[in-house]
Amino acid sequence: MKNLKHFILAAALAATLPLHAAPVKDQYWALMARQLFPAVASIQAGPPAALAPVLDTRKKRIDACQGASKCLFLASTWTDEEMDAVARAVPSLPKTAPDGPPIADDGVKAQVVRELRGLNAILQIYGFGTESRYPKIDGSVEKTGSDEFKALVADAIWLATAGKDDPALGLDSSIALAVALIDVNERRDAVAWEPLDKAHNAAAFARARGLDWKRYRYTAIIIPGVGPENPAISLSARGKLHLRLAASRFAEGEAAFIITSGAAVHPKDSRFNEAVEMRKVLVERYGIPADRIIIEPYARHTTTNLRNATRRLVAMGAPLDRPTLIVANASQSAYIESPEFAARNPAELGYQPGTVGRRLSPYELEFVPSLRSLRVDPWDPLDP
């Protein structure tokens, strides 16, 4: 009789539960995947049938590793043939992937290949411990090769395995592995300020709607960061110089907006974000309206200052055929105009983010941005 009562209670409880519980979705992982892999993320919900053989081969290769780290990272790495197969199978997409950044000007197929190369770079840097392009500001939180590093990698593998059914990461288990590696290293660099334009830049973007851009000589003044090396300092002396120069130029009424550009990279693990600190000074010390300032809090180098500022202009609907004005200290301004910088852009980004124009003063350069800036950087996964 007691067993019968237990059976009836268990049956009643089972009847109240869903037959198939929905997979748990990690909002942070979803955001990271959309930011780092916008084109790939857009096809995860329903991969084309043509991809089935490639994905099945990869799954068998990955499963055969049974969680062994070196084997797993090698098996999860995308080969050129596999990347080409994904690129060919992806249907045409709108200019902007769902809830993600704009797709690049050279098409979704080229974008897919760059994103998967970026995924491979994450596996190399945070899985194998390969030195990154910028070792002074990147890499694992633990010393490569140490017991702590090995333990962190093992934990990332367990975390990725636990999240393999996350609906935001459905194309291939390598995506969960890459995002888990970033997660355990606390590298929120690529998404720390999201939703950027709907929250932090909302007032400026609202002002831009319906704006008569022809009223202004420049769509924006771009202020690149020049980070301090002392963790107790929020802005360097040169950074403060940038702000005074930009405020003076903005007061002349020739620019529609100011874009402050710079992440929290100098010194490594700084708690101060340059773009945010610069906007604070412009508002509090120079009285510039907050809705005339756009923050770009992700750029980590002068190359990406210009590239990412262009992305914000595209997002707000500014015309790219009109110039912007770069305001920086004399040495940084001269560097932006130099052959060295012109060579660095294609070497690191794969293209020129725009055209450097005429010089107005030792501190001011005109700059016409390019749609090429929408292309992700496959070799710098934290600032894609």
PDB file of N, CA, C and O in Angstrom, residues 171-244:
ATOM      1  N   LEU A 171      25.940  25.640 -33.695  1.00  0.00           N
ATOM      2  CA  LEU A 171      26.541  25.163 -34.938  1.00  0.00           C
ATOM      3  C   LEU A 171      27.544  24.057 -34.696  1.00  0.00           C
ATOM      4  O   LEU A 171      27.521  23.025 -35.366  1.00  0.00           O
ATOM      5  N   ASP A 172      28.443  24.268 -33.724  1.00  0.00           N
ATOM      6  CA  ASP A 172      29.536  23.327 -33.527  1.00  0.00           C
ATOM      7  C   ASP A 172      30.075  23.518 -32.116  1.00  0.00           C
ATOM      8  O   ASP A 172      30.094  24.636 -31.585  1.00  0.00           O
ATOM      9  N   SER A 173      30.544  22.452 -31.493  1.00  0.00           N
ATOM     10  CA  SER A 173      31.007  22.536 -30.108  1.00  0.00           C
ATOM     11  C   SER A 173      32.244  23.409 -29.937  1.00  0.00           C
ATOM     12  O   SER A 173      32.567  23.822 -28.821  1.00  0.00           O
ATOM     13  N   SER A 174      32.933  23.706 -31.032  1.00  0.00           N
ATOM     14  CA  SER A 174      34.113  24.571 -30.929  1.00  0.00           C
ATOM     15  C   SER A 174      33.741  25.972 -30.469  1.00  0.00           C
ATOM     16  O   SER A 174      34.559  26.661 -29.837  1.00  0.00           O
ATOM     17  N   ILE A 175      32.529  26.404 -30.772  1.00  0.00           N
ATOM     18  CA  ILE A 175      32.097  27.740 -30.351  1.00  0.00           C
ATOM     19  C   ILE A 175      31.958  27.784 -28.835  1.00  0.00           C
ATOM     20  O   ILE A 175      32.417  28.723 -28.177  1.00  0.00           O
ATOM     21  N   ALA A 176      31.328  26.764 -28.257  1.00  0.00           N
ATOM     22  CA  ALA A 176      31.217  26.692 -26.800  1.00  0.00           C
ATOM     23  C   ALA A 176      32.594  26.627 -26.159  1.00  0.00           C
ATOM     24  O   ALA A 176      32.843  27.245 -25.112  1.00  0.00           O
ATOM     25  N   LEU A 177      33.522  25.911 -26.765  1.00  0.00           N
ATOM     26  CA  LEU A 177      34.860  25.789 -26.216  1.00  0.00           C
ATOM     27  C   LEU A 177      35.581  27.134 -26.234  1.00  0.00           C
ATOM     28  O   LEU A 177      36.220  27.527 -25.247  1.00  0.00           O
ATOM     29  N   ALA A 178      35.470  27.857 -27.335  1.00  0.00           N
ATOM     30  CA  ALA A 178      36.128  29.164 -27.435  1.00  0.00           C
ATOM     31  C   ALA A 178      35.548  30.154 -26.434  1.00  0.00           C
ATOM     32  O   ALA A 178      36.286  30.871 -25.743  1.00  0.00           O
ATOM     33  N   VAL A 179      34.226  30.191 -26.331  1.00  0.00           N
ATOM     34  CA  VAL A 179      33.583  31.124 -25.406  1.00  0.00           C
ATOM     35  C   VAL A 179      33.894  30.747 -23.959  1.00  0.00           C
ATOM     36  O   VAL A 179      34.104  31.623 -23.108  1.00  0.00           O
ATOM     37  N   ALA A 180      33.955  29.456 -23.662  1.00  0.00           N
ATOM     38  CA  ALA A 180      34.290  29.012 -22.295  1.00  0.00           C
ATOM     39  C   ALA A 180      35.720  29.423 -21.927  1.00  0.00           C
ATOM     40  O   ALA A 180      35.984  29.827 -20.789  1.00  0.00           O
ATOM     41  N   LEU A 181      36.645  29.343 -22.874  1.00  0.00           N
ATOM     42  CA  LEU A 181      38.018  29.765 -22.611  1.00  0.00           C
ATOM     43  C   LEU A 181      38.088  31.253 -22.275  1.00  0.00           C
ATOM     44  O   LEU A 181      38.807  31.669 -21.363  1.00  0.00           O
ATOM     45  N   ILE A 182      37.325  32.054 -23.004  1.00  0.00           N
ATOM     46  CA  ILE A 182      37.277  33.484 -22.719  1.00  0.00           C
ATOM     47  C   ILE A 182      36.621  33.731 -21.360  1.00  0.00           C
ATOM     48  O   ILE A 182      37.065  34.575 -20.579  1.00  0.00           O
ATOM     49  N   ASP A 183      35.578  32.965 -21.076  1.00  0.00           N
ATOM     50  CA  ASP A 183      34.822  33.131 -19.831  1.00  0.00           C
ATOM     51  C   ASP A 183      35.697  32.850 -18.611  1.00  0.00           C
ATOM     52  O   ASP A 183      35.736  33.646 -17.660  1.00  0.00           O
ATOM     53  N   VAL A 184      36.425  31.734 -18.598  1.00  0.00           N
ATOM     54  CA  VAL A 184      37.204  31.379 -17.409  1.00  0.00           C
ATOM     55  C   VAL A 184      38.383  32.328 -17.204  1.00  0.00           C
ATOM     56  O   VAL A 184      38.911  32.438 -16.090  1.00  0.00           O
ATOM     57  N   ASN A 185      38.787  33.019 -18.276  1.00  0.00           N
ATOM     58  CA  ASN A 185      39.859  34.000 -18.155  1.00  0.00           C
ATOM     59  C   ASN A 185      39.340  35.397 -17.852  1.00  0.00           C
ATOM     60  O   ASN A 185      40.124  36.350 -17.804  1.00  0.00           O
ATOM     61  N   GLU A 186      38.023  35.504 -17.654  1.00  0.00           N
ATOM     62  CA  GLU A 186      37.394  36.783 -17.303  1.00  0.00           C
ATOM     63  C   GLU A 186      37.708  37.876 -18.317  1.00  0.00           C
ATOM     64  O   GLU A 186      37.885  39.040 -17.965  1.00  0.00           O
ATOM     65  N   ARG A 187      37.753  37.510 -19.614  1.00  0.00           N
ATOM     66  CA  ARG A 187      38.040  38.491 -20.642  1.00  0.00           C
ATOM     67  C   ARG A 187      36.716  38.955 -21.262  1.00  0.00           C
ATOM     68  O   ARG A 187      36.254  38.426 -22.256  1.00  0.00           O
ATOM     69  N   ARG A 188      36.142  39.972 -20.657  1.00  0.00           N
ATOM     70  CA  ARG A 188      34.875  40.527 -21.131  1.00  0.00           C
ATOM     71  C   ARG A 188      35.092  41.673 -22.118  1.00  0.00           C
ATOM     72  O   ARG A 188      34.158  42.404 -22.454  1.00  0.00           O
ATOM     73  N   ASP A 189      36.322  41.808 -22.588  1.00  0.00           N
ATOM     74  CA  ASP A 189      36.706  42.963 -23.389  1.00  0.00           C
ATOM     75  C   ASP A 189      35.747  43.257 -24.533  1.00  0.00           C
ATOM     76  O   ASP A 189      35.433  44.416 -24.811  1.00  0.00           O
ATOM     77  N   ALA A 190      35.312  42.236 -25.241  1.00  0.00           N
ATOM     78  CA  ALA A 190      34.529  42.441 -26.457  1.00  0.00           C
ATOM     79  C   ALA A 190      33.063  42.784 -26.202  1.00  0.00           C
ATOM     80  O   ALA A 190      32.377  43.235 -27.120  1.00  0.00           O
ATOM     81  N   VAL A 191      32.590  42.590 -24.960  1.00  0.00           N
ATOM     82  CA  VAL A 191      31.155  42.799 -24.706  1.00  0.00           C
ATOM     83  C   VAL A 191      30.877  43.588 -23.430  1.00  0.00           C
ATOM     84  O   VAL A 191      29.721  43.739 -23.031  1.00  0.00           O
ATOM     85  N   ALA A 192      31.910  44.112 -22.812  1.00  0.00           N
ATOM     86  CA  ALA A 192      31.757  44.723 -21.488  1.00  0.00           C
ATOM     87  C   ALA A 192      30.770  45.885 -21.464  1.00  0.00           C
ATOM     88  O   ALA A 192      30.179  46.178 -20.419  1.00  0.00           O
ATOM     89  N   TRP A 193      30.564  46.555 -22.587  1.00  0.00           N
ATOM     90  CA  TRP A 193      29.713  47.744 -22.608  1.00  0.00           C
ATOM     91  C   TRP A 193      28.455  47.557 -23.451  1.00  0.00           C
ATOM     92  O   TRP A 193      27.844  48.526 -23.882  1.00  0.00           O
ATOM     93  N   GLU A 194      28.096  46.302 -23.674  1.00  0.00           N
ATOM     94  CA  GLU A 194      26.872  46.042 -24.439  1.00  0.00           C
ATOM     95  C   GLU A 194      25.641  46.089 -23.538  1.00  0.00           C
ATOM     96  O   GLU A 194      25.729  45.725 -22.369  1.00  0.00           O
ATOM     97  N   PRO A 195      24.474  46.519 -24.061  1.00  0.00           N
ATOM     98  CA  PRO A 195      24.263  47.004 -25.430  1.00  0.00           C
ATOM     99  C   PRO A 195      24.774  48.438 -25.577  1.00  0.00           C
ATOM    100  O   PRO A 195      24.213  49.366 -24.974  1.00  0.00           O
ATOM    101  N   LEU A 196      25.825  48.614 -26.343  1.00  0.00           N
ATOM    102  CA  LEU A 196      26.539  49.880 -26.401  1.00  0.00           C
ATOM    103  C   LEU A 196      25.670  51.026 -26.894  1.00  0.00           C
ATOM    104  O   LEU A 196      25.530  52.058 -26.231  1.00  0.00           O
ATOM    105  N   ASP A 197      25.083  50.849 -28.053  1.00  0.00           N
ATOM    106  CA  ASP A 197      24.368  51.970 -28.674  1.00  0.00           C
ATOM    107  C   ASP A 197      22.942  52.146 -28.156  1.00  0.00           C
ATOM    108  O   ASP A 197      22.399  53.248 -28.185  1.00  0.00           O
ATOM    109  N   LYS A 198      22.363  51.075 -27.652  1.00  0.00           N
ATOM    110  CA  LYS A 198      21.007  51.174 -27.101  1.00  0.00           C
ATOM    111  C   LYS A 198      21.005  51.681 -25.663  1.00  0.00           C
ATOM    112  O   LYS A 198      19.957  52.087 -25.155  1.00  0.00           O
ATOM    113  N   ALA A 199      22.154  51.671 -25.034  1.00  0.00           N
ATOM    114  CA  ALA A 199      22.245  52.128 -23.636  1.00  0.00           C
ATOM    115  C   ALA A 199      23.181  53.318 -23.523  1.00  0.00           C
ATOM    116  O   ALA A 199      22.755  54.457 -23.366  1.00  0.00           O
ATOM    117  N   HIS A 200      24.464  53.076 -23.642  1.00  0.00           N
ATOM    118  CA  HIS A 200      25.457  54.108 -23.384  1.00  0.00           C
ATOM    119  C   HIS A 200      25.461  55.222 -24.429  1.00  0.00           C
ATOM    120  O   HIS A 200      25.808  56.362 -24.121  1.00  0.00           O
ATOM    121  N   ASN A 201      25.107  54.899 -25.665  1.00  0.00           N
ATOM    122  CA  ASN A 201      25.095  55.911 -26.735  1.00  0.00           C
ATOM    123  C   ASN A 201      23.685  56.283 -27.180  1.00  0.00           C
ATOM    124  O   ASN A 201      23.510  56.940 -28.212  1.00  0.00           O
ATOM    125  N   ALA A 202      22.696  55.882 -26.412  1.00  0.00           N
ATOM    126  CA  ALA A 202      21.304  56.063 -26.838  1.00  0.00           C
ATOM    127  C   ALA A 202      20.951  57.531 -27.081  1.00  0.00           C
ATOM    128  O   ALA A 202      20.296  57.864 -28.082  1.00  0.00           O
ATOM    129  N   ALA A 203      21.370  58.425 -26.203  1.00  0.00           N
ATOM    130  CA  ALA A 203      21.010  59.837 -26.347  1.00  0.00           C
ATOM    131  C   ALA A 203      21.629  60.441 -27.602  1.00  0.00           C
ATOM    132  O   ALA A 203      20.970  61.174 -28.349  1.00  0.00           O
ATOM    133  N   ALA A 204      22.888  60.136 -27.851  1.00  0.00           N
ATOM    134  CA  ALA A 204      23.553  60.657 -29.042  1.00  0.00           C
ATOM    135  C   ALA A 204      22.944  60.077 -30.314  1.00  0.00           C
ATOM    136  O   ALA A 204      22.757  60.793 -31.316  1.00  0.00           O
ATOM    137  N   PHE A 205      22.606  58.785 -30.283  1.00  0.00           N
ATOM    138  CA  PHE A 205      22.011  58.165 -31.463  1.00  0.00           C
ATOM    139  C   PHE A 205      20.625  58.745 -31.738  1.00  0.00           C
ATOM    140  O   PHE A 205      20.229  58.919 -32.900  1.00  0.00           O
ATOM    141  N   ALA A 206      19.885  59.049 -30.676  1.00  0.00           N
ATOM    142  CA  ALA A 206      18.566  59.671 -30.853  1.00  0.00           C
ATOM    143  C   ALA A 206      18.723  61.047 -31.495  1.00  0.00           C
ATOM    144  O   ALA A 206      17.931  61.439 -32.360  1.00  0.00           O
ATOM    145  N   ARG A 207      19.737  61.778 -31.084  1.00  0.00           N
ATOM    146  CA  ARG A 207      19.977  63.100 -31.646  1.00  0.00           C
ATOM    147  C   ARG A 207      20.371  63.000 -33.121  1.00  0.00           C
ATOM    148  O   ARG A 207      20.064  63.892 -33.929  1.00  0.00           O
ATOM    149  N   ALA A 208      21.073  61.929 -33.473  1.00  0.00           N
ATOM    150  CA  ALA A 208      21.534  61.764 -34.851  1.00  0.00           C
ATOM    151  C   ALA A 208      20.398  61.494 -35.827  1.00  0.00           C
ATOM    152  O   ALA A 208      20.513  61.814 -37.017  1.00  0.00           O
ATOM    153  N   ARG A 209      19.310  60.912 -35.308  1.00  0.00           N
ATOM    154  CA  ARG A 209      18.187  60.615 -36.194  1.00  0.00           C
ATOM    155  C   ARG A 209      17.571  61.916 -36.726  1.00  0.00           C
ATOM    156  O   ARG A 209      17.161  62.784 -35.962  1.00  0.00           O
ATOM    157  N   GLY A 210      17.505  62.022 -38.027  1.00  0.00           N
ATOM    158  CA  GLY A 210      16.934  63.212 -38.634  1.00  0.00           C
ATOM    159  C   GLY A 210      17.873  64.397 -38.694  1.00  0.00           C
ATOM    160  O   GLY A 210      17.480  65.497 -39.110  1.00  0.00           O
ATOM    161  N   LEU A 211      19.134  64.218 -38.255  1.00  0.00           N
ATOM    162  CA  LEU A 211      20.094  65.316 -38.253  1.00  0.00           C
ATOM    163  C   LEU A 211      20.464  65.715 -39.678  1.00  0.00           C
ATOM    164  O   LEU A 211      20.660  64.865 -40.551  1.00  0.00           O
ATOM    165  N   ASP A 212      20.579  67.000 -39.922  1.00  0.00           N
ATOM    166  CA  ASP A 212      21.050  67.498 -41.215  1.00  0.00           C
ATOM    167  C   ASP A 212      22.573  67.540 -41.168  1.00  0.00           C
ATOM    168  O   ASP A 212      23.170  68.509 -40.699  1.00  0.00           O
ATOM    169  N   TRP A 213      23.215  66.486 -41.653  1.00  0.00           N
ATOM    170  CA  TRP A 213      24.659  66.372 -41.577  1.00  0.00           C
ATOM    171  C   TRP A 213      25.364  67.444 -42.401  1.00  0.00           C
ATOM    172  O   TRP A 213      26.527  67.771 -42.137  1.00  0.00           O
ATOM    173  N   LYS A 214      24.684  67.990 -43.394  1.00  0.00           N
ATOM    174  CA  LYS A 214      25.306  68.989 -44.264  1.00  0.00           C
ATOM    175  C   LYS A 214      25.590  70.292 -43.510  1.00  0.00           C
ATOM    176  O   LYS A 214      26.347  71.132 -44.006  1.00  0.00           O
ATOM    177  N   ARG A 215      24.997  70.447 -42.355  1.00  0.00           N
ATOM    178  CA  ARG A 215      25.244  71.652 -41.561  1.00  0.00           C
ATOM    179  C   ARG A 215      26.642  71.662 -40.963  1.00  0.00           C
ATOM    180  O   ARG A 215      27.123  72.710 -40.515  1.00  0.00           O
ATOM    181  N   TYR A 216      27.288  70.503 -40.963  1.00  0.00           N
ATOM    182  CA  TYR A 216      28.566  70.385 -40.268  1.00  0.00           C
ATOM    183  C   TYR A 216      29.699  70.055 -41.238  1.00  0.00           C
ATOM    184  O   TYR A 216      29.536  69.278 -42.181  1.00  0.00           O
ATOM    185  N   ARG A 217      30.819  70.634 -40.963  1.00  0.00           N
ATOM    186  CA  ARG A 217      32.014  70.353 -41.767  1.00  0.00           C
ATOM    187  C   ARG A 217      32.501  68.931 -41.509  1.00  0.00           C
ATOM    188  O   ARG A 217      32.994  68.256 -42.426  1.00  0.00           O
ATOM    189  N   TYR A 218      32.387  68.485 -40.262  1.00  0.00           N
ATOM    190  CA  TYR A 218      32.829  67.146 -39.874  1.00  0.00           C
ATOM    191  C   TYR A 218      31.692  66.392 -39.201  1.00  0.00           C
ATOM    192  O   TYR A 218      30.962  66.964 -38.381  1.00  0.00           O
ATOM    193  N   THR A 219      31.572  65.109 -39.545  1.00  0.00           N
ATOM    194  CA  THR A 219      30.550  64.303 -38.868  1.00  0.00           C
ATOM    195  C   THR A 219      30.894  64.120 -37.395  1.00  0.00           C
ATOM    196  O   THR A 219      30.008  64.063 -36.549  1.00  0.00           O
ATOM    197  N   ALA A 220      32.185  64.027 -37.102  1.00  0.00           N
ATOM    198  CA  ALA A 220      32.596  63.834 -35.704  1.00  0.00           C
ATOM    199  C   ALA A 220      34.057  64.202 -35.517  1.00  0.00           C
ATOM    200  O   ALA A 220      34.853  64.174 -36.460  1.00  0.00           O
ATOM    201  N   ILE A 221      34.391  64.550 -34.295  1.00  0.00           N
ATOM    202  CA  ILE A 221      35.784  64.650 -33.855  1.00  0.00           C
ATOM    203  C   ILE A 221      36.128  63.335 -33.179  1.00  0.00           C
ATOM    204  O   ILE A 221      35.440  62.905 -32.245  1.00  0.00           O
ATOM    205  N   ILE A 222      37.168  62.676 -33.657  1.00  0.00           N
ATOM    206  CA  ILE A 222      37.604  61.407 -33.073  1.00  0.00           C
ATOM    207  C   ILE A 222      38.764  61.678 -32.125  1.00  0.00           C
ATOM    208  O   ILE A 222      39.780  62.250 -32.528  1.00  0.00           O
ATOM    209  N   ILE A 223      38.599  61.280 -30.862  1.00  0.00           N
ATOM    210  CA  ILE A 223      39.664  61.442 -29.870  1.00  0.00           C
ATOM    211  C   ILE A 223      40.210  60.054 -29.535  1.00  0.00           C
ATOM    212  O   ILE A 223      39.563  59.275 -28.831  1.00  0.00           O
ATOM    213  N   PRO A 224      41.405  59.707 -30.036  1.00  0.00           N
ATOM    214  CA  PRO A 224      41.982  58.405 -29.699  1.00  0.00           C
ATOM    215  C   PRO A 224      42.574  58.409 -28.301  1.00  0.00           C
ATOM    216  O   PRO A 224      43.049  59.438 -27.802  1.00  0.00           O
ATOM    217  N   GLY A 225      42.546  57.261 -27.668  1.00  0.00           N
ATOM    218  CA  GLY A 225      43.104  57.149 -26.333  1.00  0.00           C
ATOM    219  C   GLY A 225      44.624  57.154 -26.361  1.00  0.00           C
ATOM    220  O   GLY A 225      45.256  56.822 -27.372  1.00  0.00           O
ATOM    221  N   VAL A 226      45.208  57.530 -25.241  1.00  0.00           N
ATOM    222  CA  VAL A 226      46.656  57.424 -25.058  1.00  0.00           C
ATOM    223  C   VAL A 226      46.847  57.106 -23.574  1.00  0.00           C
ATOM    224  O   VAL A 226      47.004  57.965 -22.725  1.00  0.00           O
ATOM    225  N   GLY A 227      46.761  55.809 -23.284  1.00  0.00           N
ATOM    226  CA  GLY A 227      46.585  55.356 -21.910  1.00  0.00           C
ATOM    227  C   GLY A 227      47.757  55.618 -20.984  1.00  0.00           C
ATOM    228  O   GLY A 227      48.912  55.644 -21.414  1.00  0.00           O
ATOM    229  N   PRO A 228      47.468  55.796 -19.702  1.00  0.00           N
ATOM    230  CA  PRO A 228      48.520  55.929 -18.689  1.00  0.00           C
ATOM    231  C   PRO A 228      49.137  54.576 -18.393  1.00  0.00           C
ATOM    232  O   PRO A 228      48.590  53.542 -18.762  1.00  0.00           O
ATOM    233  N   GLU A 229      50.272  54.558 -17.749  1.00  0.00           N
ATOM    234  CA  GLU A 229      50.898  53.302 -17.332  1.00  0.00           C
ATOM    235  C   GLU A 229      50.806  53.109 -15.827  1.00  0.00           C
ATOM    236  O   GLU A 229      51.283  52.124 -15.293  1.00  0.00           O
ATOM    237  N   ASN A 230      50.200  54.068 -15.128  1.00  0.00           N
ATOM    238  CA  ASN A 230      50.007  53.987 -13.681  1.00  0.00           C
ATOM    239  C   ASN A 230      48.555  53.588 -13.410  1.00  0.00           C
ATOM    240  O   ASN A 230      47.629  54.297 -13.820  1.00  0.00           O
ATOM    241  N   PRO A 231      48.314  52.470 -12.731  1.00  0.00           N
ATOM    242  CA  PRO A 231      46.943  51.997 -12.525  1.00  0.00           C
ATOM    243  C   PRO A 231      46.086  52.934 -11.680  1.00  0.00           C
ATOM    244  O   PRO A 231      44.863  52.803 -11.674  1.00  0.00           O
ATOM    245  N   ALA A 232      46.707  53.875 -10.973  1.00  0.00           N
ATOM    246  CA  ALA A 232      45.933  54.800 -10.146  1.00  0.00           C
ATOM    247  C   ALA A 232      45.443  56.011 -10.921  1.00  0.00           C
ATOM    248  O   ALA A 232      44.657  56.805 -10.412  1.00  0.00           O
ATOM    249  N   ILE A 233      45.896  56.146 -12.176  1.00  0.00           N
ATOM    250  CA  ILE A 233      45.549  57.312 -12.992  1.00  0.00           C
ATOM    251  C   ILE A 233      44.489  56.937 -14.009  1.00  0.00           C
ATOM    252  O   ILE A 233      44.633  55.953 -14.736  1.00  0.00           O
ATOM    253  N   SER A 234      43.421  57.717 -14.078  1.00  0.00           N
ATOM    254  CA  SER A 234      42.331  57.415 -15.001  1.00  0.00           C
ATOM    255  C   SER A 234      42.615  57.886 -16.418  1.00  0.00           C
ATOM    256  O   SER A 234      42.220  57.231 -17.387  1.00  0.00           O
ATOM    257  N   LEU A 235      43.280  59.022 -16.553  1.00  0.00           N
ATOM    258  CA  LEU A 235      43.638  59.553 -17.868  1.00  0.00           C
ATOM    259  C   LEU A 235      45.061  60.087 -17.820  1.00  0.00           C
ATOM    260  O   LEU A 235      45.452  60.757 -16.861  1.00  0.00           O
ATOM    261  N   SER A 236      45.816  59.819 -18.871  1.00  0.00           N
ATOM    262  CA  SER A 236      47.184  60.314 -18.930  1.00  0.00           C
ATOM    263  C   SER A 236      47.189  61.816 -19.197  1.00  0.00           C
ATOM    264  O   SER A 236      46.174  62.402 -19.601  1.00  0.00           O
ATOM    265  N   ALA A 237      48.338  62.448 -19.008  1.00  0.00           N
ATOM    266  CA  ALA A 237      48.471  63.878 -19.285  1.00  0.00           C
ATOM    267  C   ALA A 237      48.175  64.170 -20.755  1.00  0.00           C
ATOM    268  O   ALA A 237      47.501  65.160 -21.081  1.00  0.00           O
ATOM    269  N   ARG A 238      48.660  63.302 -21.635  1.00  0.00           N
ATOM    270  CA  ARG A 238      48.389  63.507 -23.060  1.00  0.00           C
ATOM    271  C   ARG A 238      46.909  63.292 -23.370  1.00  0.00           C
ATOM    272  O   ARG A 238      46.348  63.950 -24.248  1.00  0.00           O
ATOM    273  N   GLY A 239      46.290  62.366 -22.654  1.00  0.00           N
ATOM    274  CA  GLY A 239      44.857  62.173 -22.838  1.00  0.00           C
ATOM    275  C   GLY A 239      44.076  63.420 -22.468  1.00  0.00           C
ATOM    276  O   GLY A 239      43.112  63.799 -23.141  1.00  0.00           O
ATOM    277  N   LYS A 240      44.500  64.076 -21.403  1.00  0.00           N
ATOM    278  CA  LYS A 240      43.838  65.320 -20.999  1.00  0.00           C
ATOM    279  C   LYS A 240      44.085  66.430 -22.022  1.00  0.00           C
ATOM    280  O   LYS A 240      43.205  67.274 -22.263  1.00  0.00           O
ATOM    281  N   LEU A 241      45.275  66.407 -22.636  1.00  0.00           N
ATOM    282  CA  LEU A 241      45.548  67.360 -23.705  1.00  0.00           C
ATOM    283  C   LEU A 241      44.603  67.137 -24.878  1.00  0.00           C
ATOM    284  O   LEU A 241      44.057  68.089 -25.441  1.00  0.00           O
ATOM    285  N   HIS A 242      44.387  65.878 -25.229  1.00  0.00           N
ATOM    286  CA  HIS A 242      43.447  65.556 -26.304  1.00  0.00           C
ATOM    287  C   HIS A 242      42.080  66.182 -26.044  1.00  0.00           C
ATOM    288  O   HIS A 242      41.442  66.737 -26.950  1.00  0.00           O
ATOM    289  N   LEU A 243      41.631  66.086 -24.819  1.00  0.00           N
ATOM    290  CA  LEU A 243      40.295  66.556 -24.477  1.00  0.00           C
ATOM    291  C   LEU A 243      40.197  68.078 -24.565  1.00  0.00           C
ATOM    292  O   LEU A 243      39.202  68.614 -25.075  1.00  0.00           O
ATOM    293  N   ARG A 244      41.192  68.775 -24.077  1.00  0.00           N
ATOM    294  CA  ARG A 244      41.156  70.245 -24.168  1.00  0.00           C
ATOM    295  C   ARG A 244      41.172  70.690 -25.627  1.00  0.00           C
ATOM    296  O   ARG A 244      40.416  71.577 -26.023  1.00  0.00           O
TER     297      ARG A 244
END
